[in-house]
Backbone as numpy.savetxt, mean C-alpha at the origin, in Angstrom:
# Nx Ny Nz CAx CAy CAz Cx Cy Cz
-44.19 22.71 1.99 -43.33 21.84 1.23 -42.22 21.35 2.15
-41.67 20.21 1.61 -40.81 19.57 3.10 -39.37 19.43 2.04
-38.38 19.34 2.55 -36.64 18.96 2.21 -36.58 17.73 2.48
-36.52 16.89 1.67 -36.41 15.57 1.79 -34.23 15.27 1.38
-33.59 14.70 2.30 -31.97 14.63 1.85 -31.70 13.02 2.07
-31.45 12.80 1.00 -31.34 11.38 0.49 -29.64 10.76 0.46
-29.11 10.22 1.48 -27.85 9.53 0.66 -27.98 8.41 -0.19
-26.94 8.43 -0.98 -27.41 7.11 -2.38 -27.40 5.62 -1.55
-28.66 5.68 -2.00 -28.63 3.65 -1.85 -28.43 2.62 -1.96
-27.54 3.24 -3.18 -27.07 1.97 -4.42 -25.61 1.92 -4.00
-24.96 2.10 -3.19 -24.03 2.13 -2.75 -22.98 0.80 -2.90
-22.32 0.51 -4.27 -21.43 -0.72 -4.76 -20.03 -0.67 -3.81
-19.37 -1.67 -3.63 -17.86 -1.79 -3.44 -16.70 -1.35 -4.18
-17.49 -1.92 -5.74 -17.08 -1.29 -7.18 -17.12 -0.11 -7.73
-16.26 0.85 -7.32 -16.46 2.01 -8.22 -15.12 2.64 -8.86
-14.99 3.95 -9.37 -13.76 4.29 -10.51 -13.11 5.37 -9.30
-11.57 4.55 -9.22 -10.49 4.72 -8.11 -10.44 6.59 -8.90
-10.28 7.22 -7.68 -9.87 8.62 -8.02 -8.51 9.29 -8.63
-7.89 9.60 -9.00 -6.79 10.05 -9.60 -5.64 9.81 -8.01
-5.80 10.72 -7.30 -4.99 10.42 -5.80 -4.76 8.63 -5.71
-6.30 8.04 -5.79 -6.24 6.68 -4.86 -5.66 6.00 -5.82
-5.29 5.94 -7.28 -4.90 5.26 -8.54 -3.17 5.97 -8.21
-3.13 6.87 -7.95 -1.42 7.48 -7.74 -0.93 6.55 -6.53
-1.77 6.44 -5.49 -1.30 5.46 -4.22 -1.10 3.75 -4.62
-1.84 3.56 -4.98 -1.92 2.16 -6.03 -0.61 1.63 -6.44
-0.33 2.94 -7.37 1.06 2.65 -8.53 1.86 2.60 -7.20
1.95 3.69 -6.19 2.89 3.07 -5.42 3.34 2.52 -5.07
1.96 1.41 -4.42 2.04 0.08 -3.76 2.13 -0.81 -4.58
2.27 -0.62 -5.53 2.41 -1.83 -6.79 4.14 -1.55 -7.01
4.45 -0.41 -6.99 6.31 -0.13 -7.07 6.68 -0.85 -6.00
6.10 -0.38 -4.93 6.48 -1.05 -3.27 6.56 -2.85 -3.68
5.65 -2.86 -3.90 5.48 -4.94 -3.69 6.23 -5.18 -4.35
6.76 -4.54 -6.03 7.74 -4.63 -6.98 9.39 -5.27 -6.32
8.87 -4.11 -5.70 10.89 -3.82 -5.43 11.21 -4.32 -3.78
10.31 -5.29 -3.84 10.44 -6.47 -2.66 11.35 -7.52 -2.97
11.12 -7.94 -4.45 11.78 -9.18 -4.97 13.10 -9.28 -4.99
13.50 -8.26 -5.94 14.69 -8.21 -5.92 16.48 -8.43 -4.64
14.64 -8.14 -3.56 16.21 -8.72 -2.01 16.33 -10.18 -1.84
15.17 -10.91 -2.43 15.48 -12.62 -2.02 17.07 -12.78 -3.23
17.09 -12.07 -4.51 17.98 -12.93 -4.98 19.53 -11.90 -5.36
19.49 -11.00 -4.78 20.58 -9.73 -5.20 21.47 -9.89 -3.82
23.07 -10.15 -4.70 24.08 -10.06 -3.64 24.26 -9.02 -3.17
23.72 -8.53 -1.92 23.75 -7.36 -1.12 24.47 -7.68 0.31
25.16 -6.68 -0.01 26.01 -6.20 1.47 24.65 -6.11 2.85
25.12 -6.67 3.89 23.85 -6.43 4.55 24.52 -5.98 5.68
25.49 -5.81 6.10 25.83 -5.32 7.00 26.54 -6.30 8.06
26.34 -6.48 9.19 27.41 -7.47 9.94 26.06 -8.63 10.09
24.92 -8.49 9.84 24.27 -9.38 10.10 22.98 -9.46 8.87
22.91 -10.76 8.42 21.91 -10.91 7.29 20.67 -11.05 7.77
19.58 -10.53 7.39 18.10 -11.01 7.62 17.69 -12.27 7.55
17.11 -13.10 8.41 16.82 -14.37 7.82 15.82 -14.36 6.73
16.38 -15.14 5.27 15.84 -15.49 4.64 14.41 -15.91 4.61
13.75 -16.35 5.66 12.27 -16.50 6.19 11.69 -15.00 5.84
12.35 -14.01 6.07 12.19 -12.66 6.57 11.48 -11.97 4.77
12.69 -12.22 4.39 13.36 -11.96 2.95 11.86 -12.52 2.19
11.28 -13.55 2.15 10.64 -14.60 1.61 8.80 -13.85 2.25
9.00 -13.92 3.59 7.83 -12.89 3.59 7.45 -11.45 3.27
8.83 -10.87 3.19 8.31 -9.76 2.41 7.91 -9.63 1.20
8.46 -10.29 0.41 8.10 -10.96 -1.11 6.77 -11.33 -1.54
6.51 -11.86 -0.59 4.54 -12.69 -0.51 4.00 -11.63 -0.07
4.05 -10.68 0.46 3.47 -9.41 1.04 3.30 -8.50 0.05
4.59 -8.46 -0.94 4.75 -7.67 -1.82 3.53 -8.19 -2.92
3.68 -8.85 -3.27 2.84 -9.86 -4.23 1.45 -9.49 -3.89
1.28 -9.53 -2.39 0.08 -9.62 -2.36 -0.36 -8.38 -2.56
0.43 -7.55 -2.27 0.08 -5.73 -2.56 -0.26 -5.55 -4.01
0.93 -6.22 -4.74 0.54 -5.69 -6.61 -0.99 -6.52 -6.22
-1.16 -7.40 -6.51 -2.07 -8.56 -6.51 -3.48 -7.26 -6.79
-3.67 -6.98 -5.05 -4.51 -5.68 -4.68 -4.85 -4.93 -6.10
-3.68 -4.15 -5.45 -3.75 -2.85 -6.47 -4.13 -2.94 -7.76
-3.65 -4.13 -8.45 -4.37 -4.12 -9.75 -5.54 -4.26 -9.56
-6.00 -5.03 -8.70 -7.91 -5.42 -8.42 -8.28 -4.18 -8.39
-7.98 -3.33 -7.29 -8.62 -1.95 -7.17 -8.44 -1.11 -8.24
-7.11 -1.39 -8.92 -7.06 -0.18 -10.27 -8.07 -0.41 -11.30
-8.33 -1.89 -11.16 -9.62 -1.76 -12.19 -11.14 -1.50 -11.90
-11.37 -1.90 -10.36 -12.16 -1.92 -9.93 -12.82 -1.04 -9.08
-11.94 -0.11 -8.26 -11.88 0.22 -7.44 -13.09 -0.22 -6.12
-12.24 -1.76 -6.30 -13.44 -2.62 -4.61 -12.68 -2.32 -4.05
-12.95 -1.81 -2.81 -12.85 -1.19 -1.62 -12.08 -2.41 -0.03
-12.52 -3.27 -0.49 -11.68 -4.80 -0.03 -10.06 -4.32 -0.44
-9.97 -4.43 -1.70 -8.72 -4.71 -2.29 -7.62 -3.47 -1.95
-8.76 -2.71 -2.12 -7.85 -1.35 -1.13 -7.47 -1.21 -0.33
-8.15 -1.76 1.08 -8.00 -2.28 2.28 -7.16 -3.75 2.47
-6.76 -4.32 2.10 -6.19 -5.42 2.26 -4.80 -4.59 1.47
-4.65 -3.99 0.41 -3.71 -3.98 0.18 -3.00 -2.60 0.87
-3.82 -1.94 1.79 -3.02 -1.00 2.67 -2.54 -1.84 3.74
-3.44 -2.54 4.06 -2.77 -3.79 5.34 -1.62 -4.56 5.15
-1.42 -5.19 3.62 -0.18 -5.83 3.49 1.32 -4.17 3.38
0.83 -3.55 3.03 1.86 -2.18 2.79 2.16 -1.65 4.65
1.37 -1.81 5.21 1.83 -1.82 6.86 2.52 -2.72 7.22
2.18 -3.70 7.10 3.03 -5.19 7.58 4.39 -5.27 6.84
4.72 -4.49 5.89 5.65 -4.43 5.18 6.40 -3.84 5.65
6.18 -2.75 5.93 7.15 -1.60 6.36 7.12 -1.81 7.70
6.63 -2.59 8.39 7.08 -3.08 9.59 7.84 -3.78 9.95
8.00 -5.32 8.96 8.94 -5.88 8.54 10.03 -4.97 8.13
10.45 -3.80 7.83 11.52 -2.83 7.24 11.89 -2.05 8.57
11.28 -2.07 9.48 11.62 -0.75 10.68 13.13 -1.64 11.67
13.13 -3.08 11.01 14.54 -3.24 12.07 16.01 -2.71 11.05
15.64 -2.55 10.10 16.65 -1.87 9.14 17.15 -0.75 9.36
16.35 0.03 10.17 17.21 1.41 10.35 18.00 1.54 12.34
17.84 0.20 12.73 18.28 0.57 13.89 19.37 -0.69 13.88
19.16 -1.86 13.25 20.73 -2.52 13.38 21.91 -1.96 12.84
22.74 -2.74 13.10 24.15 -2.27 13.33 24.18 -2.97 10.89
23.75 -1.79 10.19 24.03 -2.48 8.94 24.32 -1.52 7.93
24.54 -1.25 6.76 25.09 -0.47 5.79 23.88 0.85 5.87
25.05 1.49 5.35 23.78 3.21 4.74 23.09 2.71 4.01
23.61 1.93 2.77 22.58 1.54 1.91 21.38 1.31 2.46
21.12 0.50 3.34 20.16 -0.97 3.81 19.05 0.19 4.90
20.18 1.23 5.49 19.21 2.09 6.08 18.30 3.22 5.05
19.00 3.84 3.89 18.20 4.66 3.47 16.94 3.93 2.44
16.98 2.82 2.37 16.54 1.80 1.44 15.21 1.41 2.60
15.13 1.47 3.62 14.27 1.21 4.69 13.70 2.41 5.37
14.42 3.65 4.99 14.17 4.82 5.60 12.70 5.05 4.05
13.19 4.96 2.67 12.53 5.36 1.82 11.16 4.59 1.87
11.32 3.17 2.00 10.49 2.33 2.04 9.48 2.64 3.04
9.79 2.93 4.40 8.48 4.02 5.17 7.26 4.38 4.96
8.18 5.70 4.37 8.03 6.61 3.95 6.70 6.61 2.70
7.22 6.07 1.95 6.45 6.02 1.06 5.66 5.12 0.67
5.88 3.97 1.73 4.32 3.04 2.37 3.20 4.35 2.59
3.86 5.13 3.73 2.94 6.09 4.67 2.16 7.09 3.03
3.09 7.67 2.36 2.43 8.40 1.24 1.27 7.50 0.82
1.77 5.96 0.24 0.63 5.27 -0.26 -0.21 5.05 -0.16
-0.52 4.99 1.29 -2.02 4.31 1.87 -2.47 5.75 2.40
-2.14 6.35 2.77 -2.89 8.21 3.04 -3.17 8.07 1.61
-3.10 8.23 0.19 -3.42 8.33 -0.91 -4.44 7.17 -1.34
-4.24 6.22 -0.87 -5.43 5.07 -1.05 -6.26 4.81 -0.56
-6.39 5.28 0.58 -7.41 5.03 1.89 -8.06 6.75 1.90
-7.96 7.35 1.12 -8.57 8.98 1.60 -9.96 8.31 0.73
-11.01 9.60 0.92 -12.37 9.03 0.31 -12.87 10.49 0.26
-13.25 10.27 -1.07 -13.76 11.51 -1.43 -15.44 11.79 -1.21
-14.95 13.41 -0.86 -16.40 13.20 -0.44 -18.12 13.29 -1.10
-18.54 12.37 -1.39 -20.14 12.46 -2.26 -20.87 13.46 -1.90
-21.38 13.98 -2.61 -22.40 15.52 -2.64 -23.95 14.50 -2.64
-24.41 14.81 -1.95 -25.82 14.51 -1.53 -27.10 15.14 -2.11
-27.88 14.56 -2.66 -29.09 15.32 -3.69 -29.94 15.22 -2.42
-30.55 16.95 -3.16 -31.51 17.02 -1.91 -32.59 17.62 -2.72
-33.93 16.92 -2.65 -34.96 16.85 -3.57 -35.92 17.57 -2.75
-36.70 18.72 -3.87 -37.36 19.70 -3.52 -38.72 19.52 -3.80
């Protein structure tokens, strides 16, 4: 008699986001959220303002993250997951000159958090659980 070990074939883009990758999601959907609020809130910025260009792309970044995340929360396509960990990098990259100019505590711990919890999001969205393999006797 022979062990025949089969991985699945049917292998969709579409499948049901895991509890972890749906917790990373909400993140990145808080994250893109609380982008907006810097194009139009009188904030102290320190001795030097961000250019508004700046301000305006993080916003569209943000957008594009909720955008994602809802796709994947319903869907969980695997695109939308990936694109929306990519805009959550570019984000917080856009955020890394915040903690080294010369600008308020605020503006730093607000960029220190923002990191941070990019980095939680996409380790939580991008992990992949692992499929158990039928092995037919």
């Amino acid at each position: 008699m022979s062990t025949i070990t089969t991985a699945p074939t049917h292998l969709s883009a579409d499948t049901t986001p895991t509890p972890s990758v749906r917790a990373g999601l909400a993140l990145s959907a808080i994250l893109g959220l609380s982008n907006i609020p810097f194009l139009f809130a009188d904030i102290d910025w320190g001795a030097e303002e961000p250019p508004f260009a700046m301000l305006l792309m993080n916003a569209v970044i943000g957008m594009v993250s909720v955008v994602c995340a809802i796709l994947a929360w319903k869907s969980g396509n695997r695109k939308a997951i990936r694109i929306n960990a990519a805009a959550l990098i570019v984000n917080a990259l856009l955020v890394v000159p915040g903690l080294f100019v010369e600008t308020t505590t605020f503006i730093r711990i607000v960029s220190a958090v923002t990191i941070v919890v990019t980095l939680v999001a996409v380790v939580l969205t991008m992990r992949r659980e692992r499929m158990p393999v039928r092995v037919i006797d």
